[in-house]
CSV table of C-alpha atoms (C1' of nucleotides) in Angstrom, one decimal:
chain,number,residue,atom,x,y,z
A,1181,MET,CA,114.9,52.5,167.9
A,1182,THR,CA,114.0,52.6,171.6
A,1183,ARG,CA,116.2,54.2,174.2
A,1184,ARG,CA,117.1,51.0,175.9
A,1185,ARG,CA,118.2,49.4,172.6
A,1186,GLN,CA,120.3,52.3,171.7
A,1187,GLN,CA,122.0,52.1,175.1
A,1188,THR,CA,122.8,48.5,174.9
A,1189,ARG,CA,124.1,49.0,171.4
A,1190,ASP,CA,126.4,51.8,172.7
A,1191,ARG,CA,127.6,49.7,175.6
A,1192,LEU,CA,128.3,46.7,173.4
A,1193,MET,CA,130.2,48.9,171.0
A,1194,GLN,CA,132.3,50.5,173.8
A,1195,ALA,CA,133.0,47.1,175.2
A,1196,GLY,CA,133.9,45.9,171.7
A,1197,PHE,CA,136.3,48.7,171.3
A,1198,GLU,CA,138.1,47.8,174.6
A,1199,VAL,CA,138.2,44.1,173.9
A,1200,PHE,CA,139.4,44.5,170.4
A,1201,VAL,CA,142.2,46.8,171.6
A,1202,GLU,CA,143.2,44.2,174.2
A,1203,ARG,CA,142.7,41.0,172.3
A,1204,GLY,CA,142.4,41.9,168.6
A,1205,LEU,CA,139.8,40.9,166.2
A,1206,SER,CA,139.8,37.3,167.4
A,1207,ALA,CA,137.9,38.4,170.5
A,1208,SER,CA,134.9,36.2,171.3
A,1209,ILE,CA,131.4,37.4,171.5
A,1210,GLU,CA,131.2,36.3,175.1
A,1211,GLU,CA,134.2,38.4,176.0
A,1212,ILE,CA,132.5,41.5,174.6
A,1213,CYS,CA,129.2,40.7,176.3
A,1214,GLU,CA,130.9,40.1,179.6
A,1215,ARG,CA,132.7,43.3,179.4
A,1216,ALA,CA,129.5,45.2,178.5
A,1217,GLY,CA,127.6,43.5,181.3
A,1218,TYR,CA,125.2,41.6,179.0
A,1219,THR,CA,124.8,38.1,177.8
A,1220,ARG,CA,125.1,36.7,174.3
A,1221,GLY,CA,121.4,37.2,173.7
A,1222,ALA,CA,121.9,40.9,173.7
A,1223,PHE,CA,124.7,40.6,171.2
A,1224,TYR,CA,122.8,38.5,168.8
A,1225,SER,CA,119.8,40.8,169.0
A,1226,ASN,CA,122.0,43.7,167.9
A,1227,PHE,CA,124.7,42.3,165.7
A,1228,ARG,CA,125.2,39.3,163.5
A,1229,THR,CA,128.9,38.7,164.1
A,1230,THR,CA,131.9,40.3,165.8
A,1231,GLU,CA,133.0,41.6,162.5
A,1232,GLU,CA,129.8,43.5,162.1
A,1233,LEU,CA,130.3,45.2,165.4
A,1234,PHE,CA,133.9,45.8,164.4
A,1235,PHE,CA,132.8,47.6,161.3
A,1236,GLY,CA,130.2,49.5,163.2
A,1237,LEU,CA,133.1,50.8,165.3
A,1238,TYR,CA,134.9,51.9,162.2
A,1239,GLU,CA,131.8,53.9,161.1
A,1240,ARG,CA,131.6,55.6,164.4
A,1241,LEU,CA,135.3,56.4,164.6
A,1242,SER,CA,135.5,57.6,161.1
A,1243,THR,CA,132.5,59.8,161.7
A,1244,THR,CA,134.1,61.5,164.6
A,1245,ALA,CA,137.4,61.8,162.7
A,1246,LEU,CA,135.5,63.4,159.8
A,1247,ALA,CA,133.9,65.9,162.2
A,1248,ARG,CA,137.3,66.7,163.7
A,1249,ALA,CA,138.8,67.2,160.2
A,1250,GLY,CA,135.9,69.4,159.2
A,1251,GLU,CA,136.4,71.6,162.3
A,1252,ALA,CA,140.1,71.9,161.4
A,1253,VAL,CA,139.2,73.0,157.9
A,1254,SER,CA,136.9,75.7,159.1
A,1255,ASP,CA,139.5,76.8,161.7
A,1256,VAL,CA,142.1,77.2,159.0
A,1257,LEU,CA,139.8,78.7,156.5
A,1258,GLY,CA,138.5,81.1,159.1
A,1259,SER,CA,141.8,82.7,159.7
A,1260,ALA,CA,143.0,82.5,156.1
A,1261,GLY,CA,142.8,85.1,153.4
A,1262,ARG,CA,146.1,86.7,153.1
A,1263,PRO,CA,149.1,84.4,152.8
A,1264,ARG,CA,151.9,85.2,155.2
A,1265,ARG,CA,155.4,84.6,153.9
A,1266,GLY,CA,157.6,85.2,156.9
A,1267,GLY,CA,158.1,82.9,159.8
A,1268,ASP,CA,158.2,79.1,159.9
A,1269,VAL,CA,155.3,78.6,157.6
A,1270,VAL,CA,156.0,75.0,157.1
A,1271,GLY,CA,156.4,74.4,160.8
A,1272,ALA,CA,153.1,75.9,161.4
A,1273,ALA,CA,151.6,73.7,158.7
A,1274,VAL,CA,153.1,70.7,160.4
A,1275,GLU,CA,151.5,71.7,163.7
A,1276,ALA,CA,148.2,72.1,161.9
A,1277,PHE,CA,148.5,68.7,160.3
A,1278,LEU,CA,149.2,67.2,163.7
A,1279,SER,CA,146.1,68.7,165.0
A,1280,VAL,CA,144.1,66.9,162.4
A,1281,ALA,CA,146.0,63.7,162.7
A,1282,MET,CA,145.1,61.2,165.2
A,1283,SER,CA,146.3,61.8,168.7
A,1284,PRO,CA,149.9,60.6,168.8
A,1285,ASP,CA,149.7,58.9,172.1
A,1286,ASP,CA,146.6,57.1,171.1
A,1287,ARG,CA,147.8,53.6,171.2
A,1288,SER,CA,144.3,52.2,170.9
A,1289,TRP,CA,143.8,53.9,167.6
A,1290,TRP,CA,147.0,52.6,166.2
A,1291,LEU,CA,146.1,49.0,167.3
A,1292,LEU,CA,142.6,49.2,165.9
A,1293,SER,CA,143.7,50.8,162.6
A,1294,SER,CA,146.2,48.1,162.1
A,1295,GLU,CA,143.5,45.6,162.7
A,1296,TYR,CA,141.3,47.3,160.2
A,1297,ALA,CA,144.0,47.4,157.6
A,1298,LEU,CA,144.6,43.7,158.1
A,1299,GLN,CA,141.0,42.8,158.0
A,1300,ALA,CA,140.5,44.9,154.8
A,1301,ALA,CA,143.5,43.3,153.2
A,1302,ARG,CA,142.1,39.8,153.8
A,1303,ASP,CA,138.4,40.4,153.2
A,1304,PRO,CA,137.6,42.3,150.0
A,1305,GLN,CA,134.0,42.9,151.1
A,1306,PHE,CA,135.2,44.5,154.3
A,1307,ALA,CA,137.6,46.5,152.3
A,1308,GLN,CA,135.0,47.8,150.0
A,1309,ARG,CA,132.7,48.8,152.8
A,1310,MET,CA,135.6,50.6,154.4
A,1311,SER,CA,136.7,52.4,151.3
A,1312,VAL,CA,133.4,54.3,151.1
A,1313,LEU,CA,134.1,55.8,154.5
A,1314,ARG,CA,137.8,56.2,153.8
A,1315,LYS,CA,137.1,58.3,150.8
A,1316,ARG,CA,135.0,60.7,152.8
A,1317,ILE,CA,137.8,61.3,155.3
A,1318,GLN,CA,140.4,61.4,152.5
A,1319,ALA,CA,138.4,64.2,150.8
A,1320,GLU,CA,138.1,66.1,154.0
A,1321,LEU,CA,141.8,65.8,154.5
A,1322,ASP,CA,142.5,67.0,151.0
A,1323,ARG,CA,140.3,70.0,151.7
A,1324,PHE,CA,142.3,70.6,154.8
A,1325,ILE,CA,145.6,70.4,152.9
A,1326,VAL,CA,144.4,72.8,150.3
A,1327,SER,CA,143.2,75.4,152.7
A,1328,ALA,CA,146.3,75.1,154.9
A,1329,LEU,CA,148.6,75.5,151.9
A,1330,ASP,CA,146.6,78.6,150.8
A,1331,ARG,CA,146.9,80.0,154.2
A,1332,ALA,CA,150.6,79.4,154.3
A,1333,GLY,CA,151.1,80.9,150.9
A,1334,LEU,CA,152.3,77.7,149.4
A,1335,ALA,CA,151.3,75.8,146.3
A,1336,ALA,CA,151.6,72.1,146.0
A,1337,ARG,CA,153.9,70.8,143.2
A,1338,VAL,CA,151.8,67.6,143.1
A,1339,PRO,CA,148.0,67.1,143.3
A,1340,PRO,CA,146.8,68.0,146.8
A,1341,SER,CA,145.5,64.5,147.2
A,1342,THR,CA,148.9,63.1,146.5
A,1343,LEU,CA,150.5,65.4,149.0
A,1344,SER,CA,148.0,64.4,151.6
A,1345,ARG,CA,148.5,60.7,151.0
A,1346,ALA,CA,152.2,61.2,151.2
A,1347,LEU,CA,151.9,63.0,154.5
A,1348,ALA,CA,149.4,60.4,155.8
A,1349,ALA,CA,151.8,57.7,154.9
A,1350,VAL,CA,154.6,59.4,156.8
A,1351,HIS,CA,152.3,60.0,159.7
A,1352,ALA,CA,151.2,56.4,159.8
A,1353,GLY,CA,154.8,55.2,159.6
A,1354,ALA,CA,155.9,57.4,162.4
A,1355,LEU,CA,153.0,56.3,164.5
A,1356,ALA,CA,153.7,52.7,163.9
A,1357,GLN,CA,157.4,52.9,164.5
A,1358,SER,CA,157.0,54.8,167.7
A,1359,PHE,CA,155.1,51.9,169.1
A,1360,GLU,CA,157.1,49.1,167.5
A,1361,ASP,CA,160.4,50.5,168.6
A,1362,PRO,CA,160.0,52.2,172.0
A,1363,ASP,CA,163.7,52.8,172.3
A,1364,GLY,CA,163.9,54.7,169.1
A,1365,PRO,CA,162.8,58.2,168.4
A,1366,GLY,CA,159.3,59.0,169.4
A,1367,TYR,CA,156.3,59.9,167.3
A,1368,GLN,CA,156.9,63.7,167.6
A,1369,GLU,CA,160.5,63.5,166.8
A,1370,LEU,CA,160.0,61.3,163.8
A,1371,LEU,CA,157.5,63.7,162.4
A,1372,ARG,CA,159.8,66.6,163.0
A,1373,LEU,CA,162.5,64.8,161.2
A,1374,THR,CA,160.4,64.0,158.1
A,1375,VAL,CA,157.3,66.1,157.6
A,1376,PRO,CA,158.9,69.5,157.2
A,1377,PHE,CA,161.2,68.2,154.5
A,1378,VAL,CA,158.5,66.5,152.6
A,1379,VAL,CA,156.3,69.5,152.7
A,1380,ARG,CA,159.1,71.8,151.5
A,1381,GLY,CA,160.0,69.3,148.9
A,1382,LEU,CA,156.5,69.0,147.5
A,1383,THR,CA,155.5,72.6,147.6
A,1384,GLY,CA,156.7,76.0,146.4
A,1385,PRO,CA,155.7,79.7,146.6
A,1386,ALA,CA,152.0,80.3,145.8
A,1387,THR,CA,152.7,82.9,143.1
A,1388,ARG,CA,154.4,80.5,140.8
A,1389,ARG,CA,151.9,78.7,138.6
A,1390,THR,CA,152.0,74.9,138.9
A,1391,GLY,CA,151.9,74.4,135.1
A,1392,ALA,CA,154.7,72.3,133.9
B,184,MET,CA,168.1,16.6,164.4
B,185,THR,CA,167.2,13.8,162.0
B,186,ARG,CA,166.5,14.7,158.4
B,187,ARG,CA,162.8,13.7,158.6
B,188,ARG,CA,162.3,15.9,161.6
B,189,GLN,CA,163.9,18.9,159.9
B,190,GLN,CA,161.7,18.4,156.9
B,191,THR,CA,158.5,18.3,158.8
B,192,ARG,CA,159.6,21.4,160.8
B,193,ASP,CA,160.3,23.2,157.5
B,194,ARG,CA,157.0,22.1,156.0
B,195,LEU,CA,155.0,23.1,159.1
B,196,MET,CA,156.7,26.5,159.1
B,197,GLN,CA,156.0,27.1,155.5
B,198,ALA,CA,152.4,26.1,156.0
B,199,GLY,CA,152.3,28.4,159.0
B,200,PHE,CA,153.6,31.2,156.9
B,201,GLU,CA,150.8,30.7,154.4
B,202,VAL,CA,148.0,30.2,156.8
B,203,PHE,CA,149.1,33.2,159.0
B,204,VAL,CA,149.1,35.3,155.8
B,205,GLU,CA,145.6,34.2,154.9
B,206,ARG,CA,144.0,34.0,158.3
B,207,GLY,CA,146.1,35.9,160.7
B,208,LEU,CA,147.5,34.9,164.0
B,209,SER,CA,144.2,33.4,165.0
B,210,ALA,CA,144.8,30.4,162.7
B,211,SER,CA,144.3,27.1,164.4
B,212,ILE,CA,146.8,24.4,164.8
B,213,GLU,CA,144.7,22.1,162.7
B,214,GLU,CA,144.6,24.5,159.8
B,215,ILE,CA,148.4,24.7,159.7
B,216,CYS,CA,148.7,20.9,159.9
B,217,GLU,CA,146.2,20.3,157.2
B,218,ARG,CA,148.0,22.8,155.0
B,219,ALA,CA,151.3,21.0,155.7
B,220,GLY,CA,149.9,17.6,155.1
B,221,TYR,CA,150.4,16.4,158.7
B,222,THR,CA,148.2,15.8,161.7
B,223,ARG,CA,148.2,17.6,165.0
B,224,GLY,CA,150.6,15.1,166.4
B,225,ALA,CA,153.4,16.3,164.2
B,226,PHE,CA,152.7,19.9,165.3
B,227,TYR,CA,152.8,19.1,169.0
B,228,SER,CA,155.9,17.1,168.5
B,229,ASN,CA,157.7,20.2,167.1
B,230,PHE,CA,156.0,23.2,168.7
B,231,ARG,CA,154.2,24.1,171.8
B,232,THR,CA,151.8,26.7,170.5
B,233,THR,CA,151.0,28.5,167.3
B,234,GLU,CA,152.7,31.6,168.8
B,235,GLU,CA,155.9,29.6,169.0
B,236,LEU,CA,155.8,28.7,165.4
B,237,PHE,CA,154.9,32.3,164.6
B,238,PHE,CA,157.9,33.5,166.5
B,239,GLY,CA,160.1,30.9,164.8
B,240,LEU,CA,159.0,32.3,161.5
B,241,TYR,CA,160.1,35.7,162.6
B,242,GLU,CA,163.5,34.3,163.5
B,243,ARG,CA,163.8,32.8,160.1
B,244,LEU,CA,162.6,35.9,158.2
B,245,SER,CA,164.8,38.2,160.2
B,246,THR,CA,167.8,36.0,159.6
B,247,THR,CA,167.3,36.2,155.9
B,248,ALA,CA,166.7,39.9,156.1
B,249,LEU,CA,169.9,40.3,158.1
B,250,ALA,CA,171.8,38.3,155.5
B,251,ARG,CA,170.4,40.5,152.7
B,252,ALA,CA,171.3,43.7,154.6
B,253,GLY,CA,174.8,42.4,155.2
B,254,GLU,CA,175.2,41.7,151.5
B,255,ALA,CA,174.0,45.2,150.7
B,256,VAL,CA,176.5,46.6,153.1
B,257,SER,CA,179.4,44.8,151.5
B,258,ASP,CA,178.2,45.8,148.1
B,259,VAL,CA,178.2,49.4,149.0
B,260,LEU,CA,181.4,49.3,150.9
B,261,GLY,CA,183.1,47.4,148.1
B,262,SER,CA,182.6,50.1,145.6
B,263,ALA,CA,183.1,52.9,148.0
B,264,GLY,CA,186.2,54.8,148.8
B,265,ARG,CA,186.1,58.1,147.0
B,266,PRO,CA,182.9,60.0,147.5
B,267,ARG,CA,181.4,61.3,144.3
B,268,ARG,CA,179.7,64.7,144.4
B,269,GLY,CA,178.1,64.9,141.0
B,270,GLY,CA,174.9,63.2,139.8
B,271,ASP,CA,171.9,62.4,141.7
B,272,VAL,CA,173.6,61.1,144.8
B,273,VAL,CA,170.5,61.1,146.9
B,274,GLY,CA,168.5,59.3,144.2
B,275,ALA,CA,171.2,56.6,144.1
B,276,ALA,CA,171.1,56.3,147.9
B,277,VAL,CA,167.3,55.9,147.7
B,278,GLU,CA,167.7,53.1,145.2
B,279,ALA,CA,170.2,51.5,147.4
B,280,PHE,CA,167.9,51.8,150.4
B,281,LEU,CA,165.2,50.2,148.4
B,282,SER,CA,167.4,47.3,147.6
B,283,VAL,CA,167.8,46.6,151.3
B,284,ALA,CA,164.2,47.3,152.2
B,285,MET,CA,161.6,44.6,151.9
B,286,SER,CA,160.4,43.8,148.5
B,287,PRO,CA,157.7,46.4,147.7
B,288,ASP,CA,155.2,44.0,146.3
B,289,ASP,CA,155.6,41.6,149.1
B,290,ARG,CA,152.1,41.7,150.5
B,291,SER,CA,152.8,38.7,152.6
B,292,TRP,CA,155.6,40.4,154.4
B,293,TRP,CA,153.5,43.5,155.1
B,294,LEU,CA,150.6,41.4,156.5
B,295,LEU,CA,152.9,39.4,158.7
B,296,SER,CA,154.9,42.3,160.0
B,297,SER,CA,151.7,44.0,160.9
B,298,GLU,CA,150.7,40.9,162.8
B,299,TYR,CA,154.1,40.8,164.6
B,300,ALA,CA,153.7,44.5,165.5
B,301,LEU,CA,150.3,43.8,167.0
B,302,GLN,CA,151.3,40.8,168.8
B,303,ALA,CA,154.3,42.5,170.3
B,304,ALA,CA,152.2,45.5,171.3
B,305,ARG,CA,149.9,43.2,173.2
B,306,ASP,CA,152.3,40.6,174.6
B,307,PRO,CA,155.4,42.1,176.4
B,308,GLN,CA,157.2,38.8,176.4
B,309,PHE,CA,156.8,38.4,172.7
B,310,ALA,CA,157.9,42.0,172.3
B,311,GLN,CA,161.0,41.4,174.3
B,312,ARG,CA,162.0,38.2,172.4
B,313,MET,CA,161.4,40.1,169.2
B,314,SER,CA,163.5,43.1,170.2
B,315,VAL,CA,166.6,41.1,170.4
B,316,LEU,CA,166.3,40.1,166.7
B,317,ARG,CA,165.1,43.6,165.8
B,318,LYS,CA,168.2,45.2,167.3
B,319,ARG,CA,170.4,43.0,165.1
B,320,ILE,CA,168.7,44.1,162.0
B,321,GLN,CA,168.6,47.6,163.1
B,322,ALA,CA,172.3,47.6,163.7
B,323,GLU,CA,172.9,46.2,160.2
B,324,LEU,CA,170.6,48.8,158.7
B,325,ASP,CA,172.6,51.5,160.5
B,326,ARG,CA,175.8,50.1,159.1
B,327,PHE,CA,174.3,50.2,155.7
B,328,ILE,CA,173.2,53.8,156.1
B,329,VAL,CA,176.6,54.9,157.3
B,330,SER,CA,178.5,53.2,154.5
B,331,ALA,CA,176.0,54.5,151.9
B,332,LEU,CA,176.3,58.0,153.2
B,333,ASP,CA,180.1,57.7,153.1
B,334,ARG,CA,179.9,56.4,149.6
B,335,ALA,CA,177.6,59.3,148.5
B,336,GLY,CA,179.9,61.9,150.1
B,337,LEU,CA,177.2,62.9,152.6
B,338,ALA,CA,177.2,63.3,156.3
B,339,ALA,CA,174.2,62.8,158.5
B,340,ARG,CA,173.0,65.8,160.5
B,341,VAL,CA,171.5,63.5,163.1
B,342,PRO,CA,172.8,60.2,164.5
B,343,PRO,CA,172.8,57.5,161.8
B,344,SER,CA,170.5,55.4,163.8
B,345,THR,CA,168.0,58.2,163.9
B,346,LEU,CA,168.3,58.7,160.2
B,347,SER,CA,167.8,55.0,159.6
B,348,ARG,CA,164.7,54.9,161.9
B,349,ALA,CA,163.2,57.9,160.1
B,350,LEU,CA,163.7,56.2,156.7
B,351,ALA,CA,162.4,53.0,158.1
B,352,ALA,CA,159.3,54.7,159.3
B,353,VAL,CA,158.7,56.4,156.0
B,354,HIS,CA,159.3,53.1,154.2
B,355,ALA,CA,156.8,51.3,156.5
B,356,GLY,CA,154.2,54.0,156.1
B,357,ALA,CA,154.5,54.0,152.3
B,358,LEU,CA,154.2,50.2,152.3
B,359,ALA,CA,151.2,50.2,154.5
B,360,GLN,CA,149.4,52.9,152.6
B,361,SER,CA,150.1,51.3,149.2
B,362,PHE,CA,148.1,48.3,150.4
B,363,GLU,CA,145.5,50.1,152.5
B,364,ASP,CA,144.6,52.5,149.7
B,365,PRO,CA,145.0,50.8,146.3
B,366,ASP,CA,143.6,53.8,144.4
B,367,GLY,CA,146.2,56.2,145.8
B,368,PRO,CA,149.8,56.5,144.8
B,369,GLY,CA,151.7,53.2,144.9
B,370,TYR,CA,154.7,52.3,147.1
B,371,GLN,CA,157.3,53.4,144.6
B,372,GLU,CA,155.7,56.8,144.0
B,373,LEU,CA,155.2,57.4,147.7
B,374,LEU,CA,158.9,56.7,148.4
B,375,ARG,CA,159.9,59.0,145.5
B,376,LEU,CA,157.8,61.7,147.0
B,377,THR,CA,159.2,61.5,150.4
B,378,VAL,CA,162.5,59.7,150.9
B,379,PRO,CA,164.7,62.0,148.8
B,380,PHE,CA,163.5,65.1,150.7
B,381,VAL,CA,164.0,63.5,154.0
B,382,VAL,CA,167.5,62.4,153.1
B,383,ARG,CA,168.4,65.8,151.8
B,384,GLY,CA,166.9,67.4,154.9
B,385,LEU,CA,168.8,65.2,157.3
B,386,THR,CA,172.2,65.2,155.6
B,387,GLY,CA,174.8,67.6,154.3
B,388,PRO,CA,178.2,67.6,152.5
B,389,ALA,CA,180.6,65.3,154.2
B,390,THR,CA,183.4,67.8,154.5
B,391,ARG,CA,181.4,70.0,156.9
B,392,ARG,CA,181.9,68.8,160.5
B,393,THR,CA,178.7,67.9,162.3
B,394,GLY,CA,179.6,69.7,165.5
B,395,ALA,CA,176.8,72.3,165.8
C,66,DC,C1',169.2,-7.4,158.0
C,67,DG,C1',167.8,-6.7,162.6
C,68,DT,C1',166.9,-3.7,166.4
C,69,DA,C1',166.5,0.4,169.3
C,70,DT,C1',164.9,4.9,169.0
C,71,DC,C1',162.6,8.6,167.3
C,72,DC,C1',158.5,10.7,165.5
C,73,DG,C1',154.2,11.5,163.7
C,74,DA,C1',149.3,9.4,163.5
C,75,DT,C1',145.3,8.1,166.2
C,76,DA,C1',142.1,8.1,169.9
C,77,DC,C1',140.0,10.3,173.8
C,78,DG,C1',138.2,13.6,177.1
C,79,DG,C1',137.1,18.2,177.8
C,80,DA,C1',136.7,23.1,177.3
C,81,DA,C1',135.2,27.0,174.8
C,82,DA,C1',132.5,29.3,171.6
C,83,DC,C1',128.9,29.2,168.4
C,84,DG,C1',123.9,29.7,166.8
C,85,DT,C1',119.1,29.0,167.9
C,86,DA,C1',114.9,28.6,170.1
C,87,DT,C1',112.2,30.0,173.8
C,88,DC,C1',110.9,32.6,177.8
C,89,DG,C1',110.2,36.4,180.8
C,90,DA,C1',110.7,41.2,181.7
C,91,DC,C1',110.7,45.7,180.4
C,92,DC,C1',109.1,49.6,177.6
C,93,DC,C1',106.0,52.5,175.3
C,94,DG,C1',101.4,53.9,173.7
C,95,DG,C1',96.8,54.2,174.4
D,701,DC,C1',97.3,51.7,184.4
D,702,DC,C1',97.4,48.1,181.2
D,703,DG,C1',98.3,45.4,177.1
D,704,DG,C1',101.2,44.3,173.0
D,705,DG,C1',105.4,44.2,171.2
D,706,DT,C1',110.2,44.5,171.8
D,707,DC,C1',114.4,43.1,173.7
D,708,DG,C1',117.7,40.7,176.3
D,709,DA,C1',118.3,36.4,179.4
D,710,DT,C1',118.4,31.4,179.6
D,711,DA,C1',118.8,26.8,178.0
D,712,DC,C1',120.1,23.6,174.6
D,713,DG,C1',122.6,21.0,171.1
D,714,DT,C1',126.5,21.4,168.0
D,715,DT,C1',130.9,22.3,166.3
D,716,DT,C1',135.6,23.4,166.8
D,717,DC,C1',139.7,23.3,168.9
D,718,DC,C1',142.6,22.0,172.4
D,719,DG,C1',146.1,19.0,175.1
D,720,DT,C1',147.5,14.3,176.3
D,721,DA,C1',148.4,9.6,176.2
D,722,DT,C1',149.3,5.9,173.4
D,723,DC,C1',150.5,3.3,169.4
D,724,DG,C1',152.6,1.9,165.0
D,725,DG,C1',155.8,2.6,161.6
D,726,DA,C1',159.9,4.8,159.7
D,727,DT,C1',164.8,5.7,160.4
D,728,DA,C1',169.4,5.4,161.6
D,729,DC,C1',172.9,2.3,162.9
D,730,DG,C1',175.6,-1.8,163.9
DNA sequence: CGTATCCGATACGGAAACGTATCGACCCGG
DNA sequence: CCGGGTCGATACGTTTCCGTATCGGATACG
């Protein structure tokens, strides 16, 4: 409510972000407070548990992701209209997809999203709360896929949501492996080795009707 | 050394496996001992820290995975020889790949491998110790890919190791997403939507020489 | 069957983190 | 400028977990 409170909340969340990245979800309340420059009193006045702060962070992150995806959609829609057949349509689509996807060098995001996945897998309540936000992003991503395909003159051979999940899975796998195996191919290369083929495999010319 | 000691080690590791799956790496020594039916004395007599047990589990798991991969290789090599062109060569290769990959419904493995990845990302020493074992599995997987391609009459357009990493990434992404988003397409479907296209995209007929 | 050794149980001290209850300072409105 | 309410700091007791040192019993072996 008050300005001061909002500021301490923000600082605690920022500190939580950093500490969670460094230490994982097992970070202690004291660590977070120390990082933020507060004492535990401030924490308990704003959050009940570390998990609560952790989930708050997810809300914040997913909100910004949603906004970014929304922008990407309008960008694509803005310059859409007439499909263009020539050129590396799929390559352009991949680039577009990358622009929506999380920044490839964002190690922090990968670490945290792994933590979120683990937490959700272990705590059904957490999973349910997360799923609400997930669905919103998922829907926005689907919209992006649809408009991007339209712009590229392509039609999906599977439901757009299925296509977007498949691409998201490939993206996540590439991101994970690029960190887990630093000697192997990097994130960019992995995507170049996979995404175009998946897109080509799951789409066809727009004129053809999807029926059957 | 003695039989009793080996048994308590085994039981502690099994308990550790279960507790790590349920609680994550932040599990306490006491939890593990309680689960195993021992007291902390037994633990300290066999391990120094929970991380040590955790890493020991990785050694054990990677060993069995290595053995399984080795079997798969000999299976494929055994019935190889003459490449067969007809039929769904790629589909068969995918099935073969799946037989090497981790069991799709093995939630425990996914949880633990995520924990391993996180731990390695945060602790360079842990990462280095893991990388030794990883490389062994990686090499076996590469051998599998090579022999499977040979058997299918296909030649990789990229280094086999690169191909295997790409497939591993897709596999990992599909596995993760199937757990993170239970409403979406499942593991099997995600792989069917992606792996064949990636394989086709990165391989060609064996007769053609790879040289540019 | 007896004995030396190994190994897991027990006991102890201490550190770290938790949650609460209370106090003092700051902030905002009148 | 001042008063009431909010908010974060402080202090306290409790719990949990840790690591070690020691003890008692099981085990392997002659």
